[in-house]
mmCIF file of C-alpha atoms in Angstrom:
data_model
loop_
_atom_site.group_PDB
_atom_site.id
_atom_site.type_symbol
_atom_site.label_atom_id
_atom_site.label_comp_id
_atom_site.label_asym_id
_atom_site.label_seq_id
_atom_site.Cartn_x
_atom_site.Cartn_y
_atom_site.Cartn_z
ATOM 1 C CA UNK N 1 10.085 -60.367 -23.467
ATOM 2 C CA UNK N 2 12.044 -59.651 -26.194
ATOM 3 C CA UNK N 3 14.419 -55.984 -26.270
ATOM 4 C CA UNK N 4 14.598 -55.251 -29.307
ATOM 5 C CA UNK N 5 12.739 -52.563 -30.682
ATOM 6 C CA UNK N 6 11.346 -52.779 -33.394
ATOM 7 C CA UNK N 7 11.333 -48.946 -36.215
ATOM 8 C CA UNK N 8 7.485 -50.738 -36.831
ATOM 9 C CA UNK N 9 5.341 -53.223 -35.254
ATOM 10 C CA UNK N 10 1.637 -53.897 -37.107
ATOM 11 C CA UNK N 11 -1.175 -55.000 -35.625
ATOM 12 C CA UNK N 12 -2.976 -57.293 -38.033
ATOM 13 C CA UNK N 13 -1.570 -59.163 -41.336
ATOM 14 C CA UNK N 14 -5.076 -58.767 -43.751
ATOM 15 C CA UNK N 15 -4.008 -56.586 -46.729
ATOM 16 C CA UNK N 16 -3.855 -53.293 -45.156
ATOM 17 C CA UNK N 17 -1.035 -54.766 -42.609
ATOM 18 C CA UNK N 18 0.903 -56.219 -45.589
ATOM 19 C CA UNK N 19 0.431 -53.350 -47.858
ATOM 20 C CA UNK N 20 2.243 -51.005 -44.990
ATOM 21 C CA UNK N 21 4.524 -53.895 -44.522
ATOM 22 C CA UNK N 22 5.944 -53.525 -48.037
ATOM 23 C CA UNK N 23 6.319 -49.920 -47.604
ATOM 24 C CA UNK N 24 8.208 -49.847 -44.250
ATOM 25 C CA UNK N 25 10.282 -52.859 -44.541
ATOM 26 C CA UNK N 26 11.099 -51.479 -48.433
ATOM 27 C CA UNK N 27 12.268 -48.491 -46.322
ATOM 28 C CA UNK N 28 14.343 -50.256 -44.259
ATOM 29 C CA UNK N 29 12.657 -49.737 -41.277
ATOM 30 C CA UNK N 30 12.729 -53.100 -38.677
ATOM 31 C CA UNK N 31 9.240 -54.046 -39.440
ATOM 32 C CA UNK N 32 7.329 -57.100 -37.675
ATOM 33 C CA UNK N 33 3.378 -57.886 -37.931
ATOM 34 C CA UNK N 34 2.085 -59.777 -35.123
ATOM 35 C CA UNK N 35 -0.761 -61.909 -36.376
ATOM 36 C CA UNK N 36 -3.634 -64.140 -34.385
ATOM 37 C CA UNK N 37 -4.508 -66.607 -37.175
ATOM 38 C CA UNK N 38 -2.811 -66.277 -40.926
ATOM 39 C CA UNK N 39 -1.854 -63.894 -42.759
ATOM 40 C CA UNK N 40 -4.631 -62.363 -44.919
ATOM 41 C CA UNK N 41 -7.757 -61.746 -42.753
ATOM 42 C CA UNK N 42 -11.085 -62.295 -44.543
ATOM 43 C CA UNK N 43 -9.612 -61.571 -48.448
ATOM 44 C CA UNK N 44 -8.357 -65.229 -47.625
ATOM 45 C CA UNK N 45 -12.076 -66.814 -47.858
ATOM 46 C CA UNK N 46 -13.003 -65.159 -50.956
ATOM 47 C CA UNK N 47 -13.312 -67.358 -53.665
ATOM 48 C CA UNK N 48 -12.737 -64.736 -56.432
ATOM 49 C CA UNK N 49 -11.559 -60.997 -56.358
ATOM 50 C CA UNK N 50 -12.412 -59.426 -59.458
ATOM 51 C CA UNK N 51 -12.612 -55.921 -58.828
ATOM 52 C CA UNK N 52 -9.166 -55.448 -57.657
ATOM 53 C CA UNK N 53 -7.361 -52.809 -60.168
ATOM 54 C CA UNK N 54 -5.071 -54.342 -62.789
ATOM 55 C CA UNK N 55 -5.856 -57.666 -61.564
ATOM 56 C CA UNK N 56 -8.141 -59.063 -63.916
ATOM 57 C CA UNK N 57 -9.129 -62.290 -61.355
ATOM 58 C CA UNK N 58 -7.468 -64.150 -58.464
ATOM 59 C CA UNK N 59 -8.648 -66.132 -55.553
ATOM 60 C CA UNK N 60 -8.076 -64.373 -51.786
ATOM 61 C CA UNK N 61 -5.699 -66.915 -50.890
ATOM 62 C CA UNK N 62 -3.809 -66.425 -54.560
ATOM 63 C CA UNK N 63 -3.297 -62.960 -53.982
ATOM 64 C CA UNK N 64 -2.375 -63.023 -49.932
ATOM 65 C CA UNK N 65 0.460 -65.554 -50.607
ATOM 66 C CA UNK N 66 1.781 -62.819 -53.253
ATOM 67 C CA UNK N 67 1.609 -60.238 -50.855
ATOM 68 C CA UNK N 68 3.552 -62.160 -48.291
ATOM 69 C CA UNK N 69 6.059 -63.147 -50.945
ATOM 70 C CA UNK N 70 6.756 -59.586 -51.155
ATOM 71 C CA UNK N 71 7.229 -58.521 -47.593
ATOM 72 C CA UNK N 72 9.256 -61.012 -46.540
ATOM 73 C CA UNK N 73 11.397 -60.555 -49.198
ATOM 74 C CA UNK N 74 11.508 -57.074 -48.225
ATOM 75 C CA UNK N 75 12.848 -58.739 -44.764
ATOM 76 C CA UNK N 76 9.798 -58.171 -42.311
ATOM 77 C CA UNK N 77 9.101 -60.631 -39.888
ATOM 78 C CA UNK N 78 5.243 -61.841 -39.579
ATOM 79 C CA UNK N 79 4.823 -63.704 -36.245
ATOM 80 C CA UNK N 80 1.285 -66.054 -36.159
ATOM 81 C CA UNK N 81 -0.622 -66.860 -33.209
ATOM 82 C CA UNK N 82 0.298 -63.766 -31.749
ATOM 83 C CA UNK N 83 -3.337 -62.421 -30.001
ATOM 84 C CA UNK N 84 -3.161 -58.770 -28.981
ATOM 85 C CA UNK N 85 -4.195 -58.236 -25.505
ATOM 86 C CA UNK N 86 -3.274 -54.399 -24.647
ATOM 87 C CA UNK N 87 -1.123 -51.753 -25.942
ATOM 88 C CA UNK N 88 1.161 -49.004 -23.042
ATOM 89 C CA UNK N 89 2.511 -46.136 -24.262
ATOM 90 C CA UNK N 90 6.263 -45.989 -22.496
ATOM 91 C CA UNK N 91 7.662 -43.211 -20.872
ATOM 92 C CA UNK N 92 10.252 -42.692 -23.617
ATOM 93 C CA UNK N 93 7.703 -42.385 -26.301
ATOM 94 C CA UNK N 94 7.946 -46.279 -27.704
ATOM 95 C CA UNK N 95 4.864 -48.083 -27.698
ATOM 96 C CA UNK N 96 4.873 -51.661 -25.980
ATOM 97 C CA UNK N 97 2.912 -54.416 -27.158
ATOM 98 C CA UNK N 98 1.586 -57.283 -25.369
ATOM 99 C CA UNK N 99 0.691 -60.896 -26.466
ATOM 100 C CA UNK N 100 0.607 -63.771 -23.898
ATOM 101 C CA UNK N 101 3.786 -64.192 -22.132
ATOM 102 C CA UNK N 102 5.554 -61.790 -24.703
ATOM 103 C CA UNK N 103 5.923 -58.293 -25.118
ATOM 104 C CA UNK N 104 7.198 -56.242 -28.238
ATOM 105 C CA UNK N 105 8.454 -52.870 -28.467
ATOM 106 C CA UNK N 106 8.213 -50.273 -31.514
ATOM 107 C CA UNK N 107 8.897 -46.818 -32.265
ATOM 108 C CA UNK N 108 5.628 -46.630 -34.083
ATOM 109 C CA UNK N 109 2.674 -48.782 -34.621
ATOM 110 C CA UNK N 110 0.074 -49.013 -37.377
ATOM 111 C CA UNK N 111 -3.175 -50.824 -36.408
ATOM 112 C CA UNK N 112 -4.422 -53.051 -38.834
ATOM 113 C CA UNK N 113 -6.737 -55.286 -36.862
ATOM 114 C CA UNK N 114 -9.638 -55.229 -39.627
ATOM 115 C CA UNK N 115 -13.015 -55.951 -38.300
ATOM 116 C CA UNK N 116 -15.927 -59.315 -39.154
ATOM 117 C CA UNK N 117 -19.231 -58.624 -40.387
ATOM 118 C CA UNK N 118 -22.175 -59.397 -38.055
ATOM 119 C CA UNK N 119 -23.580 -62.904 -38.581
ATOM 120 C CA UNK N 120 -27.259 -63.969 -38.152
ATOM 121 C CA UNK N 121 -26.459 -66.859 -36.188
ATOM 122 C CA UNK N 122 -28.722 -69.235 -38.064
ATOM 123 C CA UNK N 123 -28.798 -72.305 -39.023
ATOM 124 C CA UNK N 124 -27.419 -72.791 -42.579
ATOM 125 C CA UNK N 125 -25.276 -69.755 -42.722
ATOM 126 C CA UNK N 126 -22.141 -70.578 -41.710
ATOM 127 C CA UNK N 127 -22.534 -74.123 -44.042
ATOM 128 C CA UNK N 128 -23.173 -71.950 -47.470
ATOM 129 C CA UNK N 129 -20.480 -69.321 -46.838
ATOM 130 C CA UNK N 130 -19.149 -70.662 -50.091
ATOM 131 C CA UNK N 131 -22.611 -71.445 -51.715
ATOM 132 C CA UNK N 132 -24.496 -68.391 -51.641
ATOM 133 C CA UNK N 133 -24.326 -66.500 -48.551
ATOM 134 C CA UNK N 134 -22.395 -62.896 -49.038
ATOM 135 C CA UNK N 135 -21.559 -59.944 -46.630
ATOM 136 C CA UNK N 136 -20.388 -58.257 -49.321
ATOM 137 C CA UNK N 137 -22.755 -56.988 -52.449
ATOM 138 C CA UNK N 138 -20.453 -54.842 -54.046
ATOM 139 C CA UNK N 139 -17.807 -57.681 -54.037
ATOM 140 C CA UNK N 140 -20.365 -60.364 -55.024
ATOM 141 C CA UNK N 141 -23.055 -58.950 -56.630
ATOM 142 C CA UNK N 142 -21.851 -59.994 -60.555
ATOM 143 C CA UNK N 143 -22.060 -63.642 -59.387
ATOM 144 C CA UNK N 144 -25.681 -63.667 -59.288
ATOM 145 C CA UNK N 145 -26.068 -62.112 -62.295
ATOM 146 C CA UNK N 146 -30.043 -63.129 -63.117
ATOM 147 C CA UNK N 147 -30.530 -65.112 -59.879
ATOM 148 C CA UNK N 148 -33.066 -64.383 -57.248
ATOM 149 C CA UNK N 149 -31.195 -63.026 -53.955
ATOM 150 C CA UNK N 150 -32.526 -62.146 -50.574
ATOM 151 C CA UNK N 151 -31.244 -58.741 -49.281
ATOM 152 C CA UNK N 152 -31.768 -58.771 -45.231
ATOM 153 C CA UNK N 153 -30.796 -55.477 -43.153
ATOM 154 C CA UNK N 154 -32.401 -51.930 -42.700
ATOM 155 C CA UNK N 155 -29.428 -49.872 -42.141
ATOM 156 C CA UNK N 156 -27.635 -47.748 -44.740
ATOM 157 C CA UNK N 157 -25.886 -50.454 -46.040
ATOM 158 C CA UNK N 158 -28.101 -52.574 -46.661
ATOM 159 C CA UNK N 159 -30.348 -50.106 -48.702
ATOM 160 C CA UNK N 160 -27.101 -49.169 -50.825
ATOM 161 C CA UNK N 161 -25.882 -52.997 -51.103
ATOM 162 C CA UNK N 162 -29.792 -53.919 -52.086
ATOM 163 C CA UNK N 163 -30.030 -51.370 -54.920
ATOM 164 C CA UNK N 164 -26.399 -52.659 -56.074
ATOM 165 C CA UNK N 165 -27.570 -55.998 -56.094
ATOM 166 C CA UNK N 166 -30.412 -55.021 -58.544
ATOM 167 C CA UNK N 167 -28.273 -53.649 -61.379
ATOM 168 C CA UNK N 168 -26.962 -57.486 -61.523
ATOM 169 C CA UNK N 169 -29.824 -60.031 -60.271
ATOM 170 C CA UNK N 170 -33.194 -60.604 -61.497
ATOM 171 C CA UNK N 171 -34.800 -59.800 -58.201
ATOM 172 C CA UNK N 172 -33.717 -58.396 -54.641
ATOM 173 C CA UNK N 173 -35.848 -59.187 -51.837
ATOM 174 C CA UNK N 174 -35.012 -57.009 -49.207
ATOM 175 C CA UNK N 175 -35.846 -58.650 -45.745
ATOM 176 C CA UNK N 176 -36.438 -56.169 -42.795
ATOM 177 C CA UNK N 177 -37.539 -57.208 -39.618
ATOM 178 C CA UNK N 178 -39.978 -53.960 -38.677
ATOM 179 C CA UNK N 179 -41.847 -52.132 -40.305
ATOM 180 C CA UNK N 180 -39.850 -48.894 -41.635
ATOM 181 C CA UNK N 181 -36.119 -48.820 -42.434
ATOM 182 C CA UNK N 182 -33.928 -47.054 -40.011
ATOM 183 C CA UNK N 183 -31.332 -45.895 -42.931
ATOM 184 C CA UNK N 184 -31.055 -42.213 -43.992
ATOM 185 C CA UNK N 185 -34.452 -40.930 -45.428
ATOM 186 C CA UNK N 186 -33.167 -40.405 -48.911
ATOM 187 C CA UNK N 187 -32.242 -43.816 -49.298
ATOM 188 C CA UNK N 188 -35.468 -45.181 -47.890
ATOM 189 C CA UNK N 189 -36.951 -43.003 -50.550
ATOM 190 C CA UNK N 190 -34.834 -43.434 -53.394
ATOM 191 C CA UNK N 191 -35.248 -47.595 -52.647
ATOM 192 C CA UNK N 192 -39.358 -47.035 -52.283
ATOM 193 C CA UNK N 193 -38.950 -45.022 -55.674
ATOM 194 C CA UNK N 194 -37.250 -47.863 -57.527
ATOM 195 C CA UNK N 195 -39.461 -50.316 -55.801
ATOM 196 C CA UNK N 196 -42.760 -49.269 -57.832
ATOM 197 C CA UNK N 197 -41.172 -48.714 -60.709
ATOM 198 C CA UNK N 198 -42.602 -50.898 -63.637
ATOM 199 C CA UNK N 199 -39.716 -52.937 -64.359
ATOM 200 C CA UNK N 200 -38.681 -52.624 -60.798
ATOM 201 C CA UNK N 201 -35.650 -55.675 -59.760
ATOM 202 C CA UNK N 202 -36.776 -54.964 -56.259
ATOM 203 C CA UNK N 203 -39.264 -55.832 -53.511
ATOM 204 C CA UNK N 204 -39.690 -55.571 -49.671
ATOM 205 C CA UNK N 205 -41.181 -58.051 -47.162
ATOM 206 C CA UNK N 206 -40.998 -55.848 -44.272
ATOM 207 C CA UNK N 207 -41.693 -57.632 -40.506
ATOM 208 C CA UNK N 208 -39.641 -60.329 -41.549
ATOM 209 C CA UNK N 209 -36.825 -62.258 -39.863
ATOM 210 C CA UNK N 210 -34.604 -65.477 -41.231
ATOM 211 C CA UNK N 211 -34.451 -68.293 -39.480
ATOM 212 C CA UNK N 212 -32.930 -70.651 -41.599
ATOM 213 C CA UNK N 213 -30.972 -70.628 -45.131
ATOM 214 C CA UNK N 214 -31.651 -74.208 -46.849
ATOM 215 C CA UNK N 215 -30.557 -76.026 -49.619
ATOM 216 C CA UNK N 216 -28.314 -79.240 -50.831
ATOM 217 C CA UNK N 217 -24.823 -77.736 -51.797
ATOM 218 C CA UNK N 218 -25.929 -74.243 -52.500
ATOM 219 C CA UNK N 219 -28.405 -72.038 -51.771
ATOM 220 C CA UNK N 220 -31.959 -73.299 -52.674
ATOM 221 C CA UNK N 221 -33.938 -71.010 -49.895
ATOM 222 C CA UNK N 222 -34.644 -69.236 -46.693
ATOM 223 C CA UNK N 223 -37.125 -69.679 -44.240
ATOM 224 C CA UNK N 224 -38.785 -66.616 -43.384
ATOM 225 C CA UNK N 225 -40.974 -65.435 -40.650
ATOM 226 C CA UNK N 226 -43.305 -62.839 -39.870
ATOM 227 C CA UNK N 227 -42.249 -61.499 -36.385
ATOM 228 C CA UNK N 228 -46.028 -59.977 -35.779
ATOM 229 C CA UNK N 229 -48.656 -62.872 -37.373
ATOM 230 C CA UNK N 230 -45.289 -65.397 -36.694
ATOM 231 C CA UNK N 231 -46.214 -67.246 -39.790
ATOM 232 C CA UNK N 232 -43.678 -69.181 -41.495
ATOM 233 C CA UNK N 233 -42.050 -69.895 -45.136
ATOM 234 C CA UNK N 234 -39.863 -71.466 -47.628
ATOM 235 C CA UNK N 235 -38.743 -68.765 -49.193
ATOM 236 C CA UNK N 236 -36.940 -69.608 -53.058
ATOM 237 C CA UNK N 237 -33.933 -67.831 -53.555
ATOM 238 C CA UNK N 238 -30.229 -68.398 -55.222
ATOM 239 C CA UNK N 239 -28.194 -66.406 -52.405
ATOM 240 C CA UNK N 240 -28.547 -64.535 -49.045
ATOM 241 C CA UNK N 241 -26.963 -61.375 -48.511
ATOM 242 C CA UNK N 242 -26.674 -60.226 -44.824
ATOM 243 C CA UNK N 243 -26.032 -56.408 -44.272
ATOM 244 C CA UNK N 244 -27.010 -55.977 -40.333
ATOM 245 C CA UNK N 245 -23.310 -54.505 -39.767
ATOM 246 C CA UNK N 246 -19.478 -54.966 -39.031
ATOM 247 C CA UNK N 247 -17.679 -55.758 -35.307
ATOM 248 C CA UNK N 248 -14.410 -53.906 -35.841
ATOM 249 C CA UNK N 249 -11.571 -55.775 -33.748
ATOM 250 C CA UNK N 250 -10.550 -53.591 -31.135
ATOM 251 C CA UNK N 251 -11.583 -54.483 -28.213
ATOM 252 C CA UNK N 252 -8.093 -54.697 -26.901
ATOM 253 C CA UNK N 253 -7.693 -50.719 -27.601
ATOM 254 C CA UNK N 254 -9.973 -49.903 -25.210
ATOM 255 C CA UNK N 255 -8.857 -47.049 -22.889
ATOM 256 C CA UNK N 256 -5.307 -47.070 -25.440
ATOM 257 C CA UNK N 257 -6.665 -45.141 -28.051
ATOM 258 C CA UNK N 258 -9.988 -42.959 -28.617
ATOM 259 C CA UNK N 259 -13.036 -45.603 -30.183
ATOM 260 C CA UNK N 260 -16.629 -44.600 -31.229
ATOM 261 C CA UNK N 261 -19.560 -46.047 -29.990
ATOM 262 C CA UNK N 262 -19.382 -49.154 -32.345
ATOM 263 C CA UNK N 263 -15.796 -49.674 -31.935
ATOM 264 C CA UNK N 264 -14.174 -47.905 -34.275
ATOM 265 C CA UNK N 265 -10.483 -46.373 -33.864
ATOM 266 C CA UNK N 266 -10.780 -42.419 -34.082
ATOM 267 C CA UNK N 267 -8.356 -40.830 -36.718
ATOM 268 C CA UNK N 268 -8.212 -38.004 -38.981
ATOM 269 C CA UNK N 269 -8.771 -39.611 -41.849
ATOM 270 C CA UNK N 270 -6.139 -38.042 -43.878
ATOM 271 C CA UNK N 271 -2.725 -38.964 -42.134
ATOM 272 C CA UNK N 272 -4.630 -42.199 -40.223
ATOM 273 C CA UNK N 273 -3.196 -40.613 -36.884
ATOM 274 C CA UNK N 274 -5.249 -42.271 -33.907
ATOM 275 C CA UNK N 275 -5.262 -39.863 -30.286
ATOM 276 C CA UNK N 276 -1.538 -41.788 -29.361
ATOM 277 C CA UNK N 277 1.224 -40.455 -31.183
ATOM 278 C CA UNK N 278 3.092 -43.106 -33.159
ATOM 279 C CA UNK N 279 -0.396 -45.298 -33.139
ATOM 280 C CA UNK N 280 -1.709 -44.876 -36.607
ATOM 281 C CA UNK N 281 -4.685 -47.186 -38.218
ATOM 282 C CA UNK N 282 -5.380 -48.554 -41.365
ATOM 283 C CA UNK N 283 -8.236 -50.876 -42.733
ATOM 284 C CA UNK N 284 -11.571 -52.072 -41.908
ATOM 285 C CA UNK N 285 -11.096 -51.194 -38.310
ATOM 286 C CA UNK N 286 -10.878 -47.378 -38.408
ATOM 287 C CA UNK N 287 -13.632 -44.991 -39.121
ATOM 288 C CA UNK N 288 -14.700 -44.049 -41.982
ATOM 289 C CA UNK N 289 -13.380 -47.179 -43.306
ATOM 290 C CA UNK N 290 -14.959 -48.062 -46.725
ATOM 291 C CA UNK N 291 -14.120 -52.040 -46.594
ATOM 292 C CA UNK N 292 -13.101 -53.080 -49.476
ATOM 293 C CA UNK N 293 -10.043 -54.401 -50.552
ATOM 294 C CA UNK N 294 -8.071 -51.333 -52.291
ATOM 295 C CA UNK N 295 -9.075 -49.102 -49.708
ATOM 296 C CA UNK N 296 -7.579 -51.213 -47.118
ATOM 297 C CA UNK N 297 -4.340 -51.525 -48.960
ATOM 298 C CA UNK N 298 -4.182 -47.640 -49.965
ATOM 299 C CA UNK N 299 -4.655 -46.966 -46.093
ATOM 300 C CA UNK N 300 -1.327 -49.458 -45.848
ATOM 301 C CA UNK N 301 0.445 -47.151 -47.604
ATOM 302 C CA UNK N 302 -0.812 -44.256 -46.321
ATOM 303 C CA UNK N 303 0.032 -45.435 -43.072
ATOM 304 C CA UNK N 304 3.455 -46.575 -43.861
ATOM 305 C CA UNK N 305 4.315 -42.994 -45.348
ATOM 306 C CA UNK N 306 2.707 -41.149 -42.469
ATOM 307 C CA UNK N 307 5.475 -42.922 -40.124
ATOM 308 C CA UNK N 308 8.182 -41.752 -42.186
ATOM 309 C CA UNK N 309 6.702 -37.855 -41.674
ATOM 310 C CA UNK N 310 6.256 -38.648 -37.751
ATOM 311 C CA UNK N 311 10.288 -40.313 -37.693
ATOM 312 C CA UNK N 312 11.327 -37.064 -38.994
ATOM 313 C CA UNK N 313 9.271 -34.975 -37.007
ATOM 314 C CA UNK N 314 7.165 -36.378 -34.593
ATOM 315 C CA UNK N 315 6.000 -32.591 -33.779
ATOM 316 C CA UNK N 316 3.842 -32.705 -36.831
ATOM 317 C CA UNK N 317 1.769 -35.247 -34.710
ATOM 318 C CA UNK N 318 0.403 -32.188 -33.455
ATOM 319 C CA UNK N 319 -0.496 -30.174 -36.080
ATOM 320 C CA UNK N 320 -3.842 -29.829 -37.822
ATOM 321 C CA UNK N 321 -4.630 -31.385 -41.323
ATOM 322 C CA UNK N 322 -4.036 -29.356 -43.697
ATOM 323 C CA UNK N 323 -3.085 -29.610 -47.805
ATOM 324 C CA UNK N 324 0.377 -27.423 -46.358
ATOM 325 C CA UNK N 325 1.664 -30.351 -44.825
ATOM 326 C CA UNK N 326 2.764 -32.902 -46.598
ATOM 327 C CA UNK N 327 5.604 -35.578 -46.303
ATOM 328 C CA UNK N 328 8.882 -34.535 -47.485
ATOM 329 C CA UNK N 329 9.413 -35.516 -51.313
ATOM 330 C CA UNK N 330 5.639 -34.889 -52.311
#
């Protein structure tokens, strides 16, 4: 147990944790991110980020070590293989933090646990997460520019993410396993719509589950099979998108700070205040969240400006969002 106390402790070192890091420890507020793995949550497997503004290309772990560069030379501390097991909110308003054997203590905390996107569990995936399989169309979707990619989810996401992919590959095959989608009706309808059109860069194999991505280095193919006649296939395709949803990581904010149903921290989603005062969120993990890179790191910032409103007044915790209040300076 350490006692110092810390002006900022964040939860989580992806980009929206080192974005806020820059801000607050630029500030000169104490600042320390308590990591689990390494700095840079899943931006560190991408191969290429090309939609990042002003940065033409760079690779996830390019752009991470940058970002790192830049916070500790702003003198915050990032401790690794620190796993978050509960939050208490202390009797004189500091928030302690626990990991193993050690506890930390801030004046305010910014949550920037991020979240993973739900895997299929099958074989194959996990071996071409670098040849072929995505979680990400918007991200990914100019790499298969002309290629034949299997779209599988039903949700909202998947709908949007399939009719992204379409602007950019030759074909989407959206996989579904029933028999109607269970996204919003006007997407359903405005994916049916493009479906029949004549030139259409999209089709549906409804009833449908994956079993199996296959190929020698790279995609080559999924197997496919129909969950009512069970009859099986080697399906040809260059990639496999997989939009059935993200886990947010939070399960170690349970009863600390007000989740929804799926997970996700509870904030108004202008200041990123959660239900705790002094807890605010940022990233992947809070609702609302758009997941994508710039979003996360604008929610950094956000985050890291918010705190500096709360230090000088932690009564505005209290008061409602509105365009009257805004941090000094603005």
């Amino acid at each position: 147990m350490s006692d110092e106390v810390y002006d900022v402790i964040i939860v989580g070192a992806g980009p929206a944790g080192l974005a806020a890091a820059v801000y607050t420890a630029r500030d000169r507020l104490n600042t320390l991110l308590l990591e689990r793995m390494m700095p840079g949550g899943q931006i560190s497997t991408t191969d290429r980020i090309e939609n990042y503004p002003g940065i033409i290309r760079i690779d996830g772990p390019g752009l991470v070590e940058q970002m790192q560069k830049q916070v500790e030379g702003f003198g915050a501390k990032i401790q690794t293989g620190c796993n978050v097991s509960r939050l208490e909110k202390q009797p004189d308003g500091n928030i302690a933090i626990f990991c193993g054997d050690q506890q930390y203590t801030a004046r305010a905390v910014i949550l920037a646990a991020g979240s993973n996107y739900k895997h299929l569990g099958i074989p194959g995936e996990e071996e071409f997460r670098a040849g072929g399989v995505s979680y990400c169309g918007t991200c990914d979707a100019p790499f298969f520019r002309d290629k034949h990619v299997v779209a599988i989810g039903g949700g909202n996401t998947a709908l949007e993410e399939a009719m992204h992919l379409a602007k950019y590959a030759s074909l989407v095959t959206v996989i579904h396993r029933r028999d109607e989608f269970r996204a919003d009706k006007v997407l359903v309808e405005e994916l049916l719509a493009r479906v029949k059109e004549p030139d259409s860069h999209l089709e549906i194999k409804y009833d449908t589950v994956a079993t199996a991505i296959q190929g020698e280095g790279k995609v080559q193919s999924v197997r496919l099979k129909n969950v009512k006649t069970e009859k099986e296939e080697d399906f040809a395709c260059d990639g496999v998108f997989v939009f059935v949803g993200m886990v947010p990581n939070t399960d170690f904010l349970k009863g600390f700070v007000e989740l929804t149903d799926k997970g996700f921290i509870r904030c108004d989603c202008a200041y990123l205040r959660t239900t705790v005062p002094g807890v605010f969120v940022a990233g992947d993990c809070r609702i609302g969240a758009a997941m994508q890179l710039a979003t996360s790191i604008g929610d950094g910032v956000n985050a890291a400006l918010m705190i500096e409103q709360y230090f000088r007044d932690p009564n505005w915790w209290n008061e409602p969002v509105s365009d009257m209040i805004q941090p000094a300076g603005w």
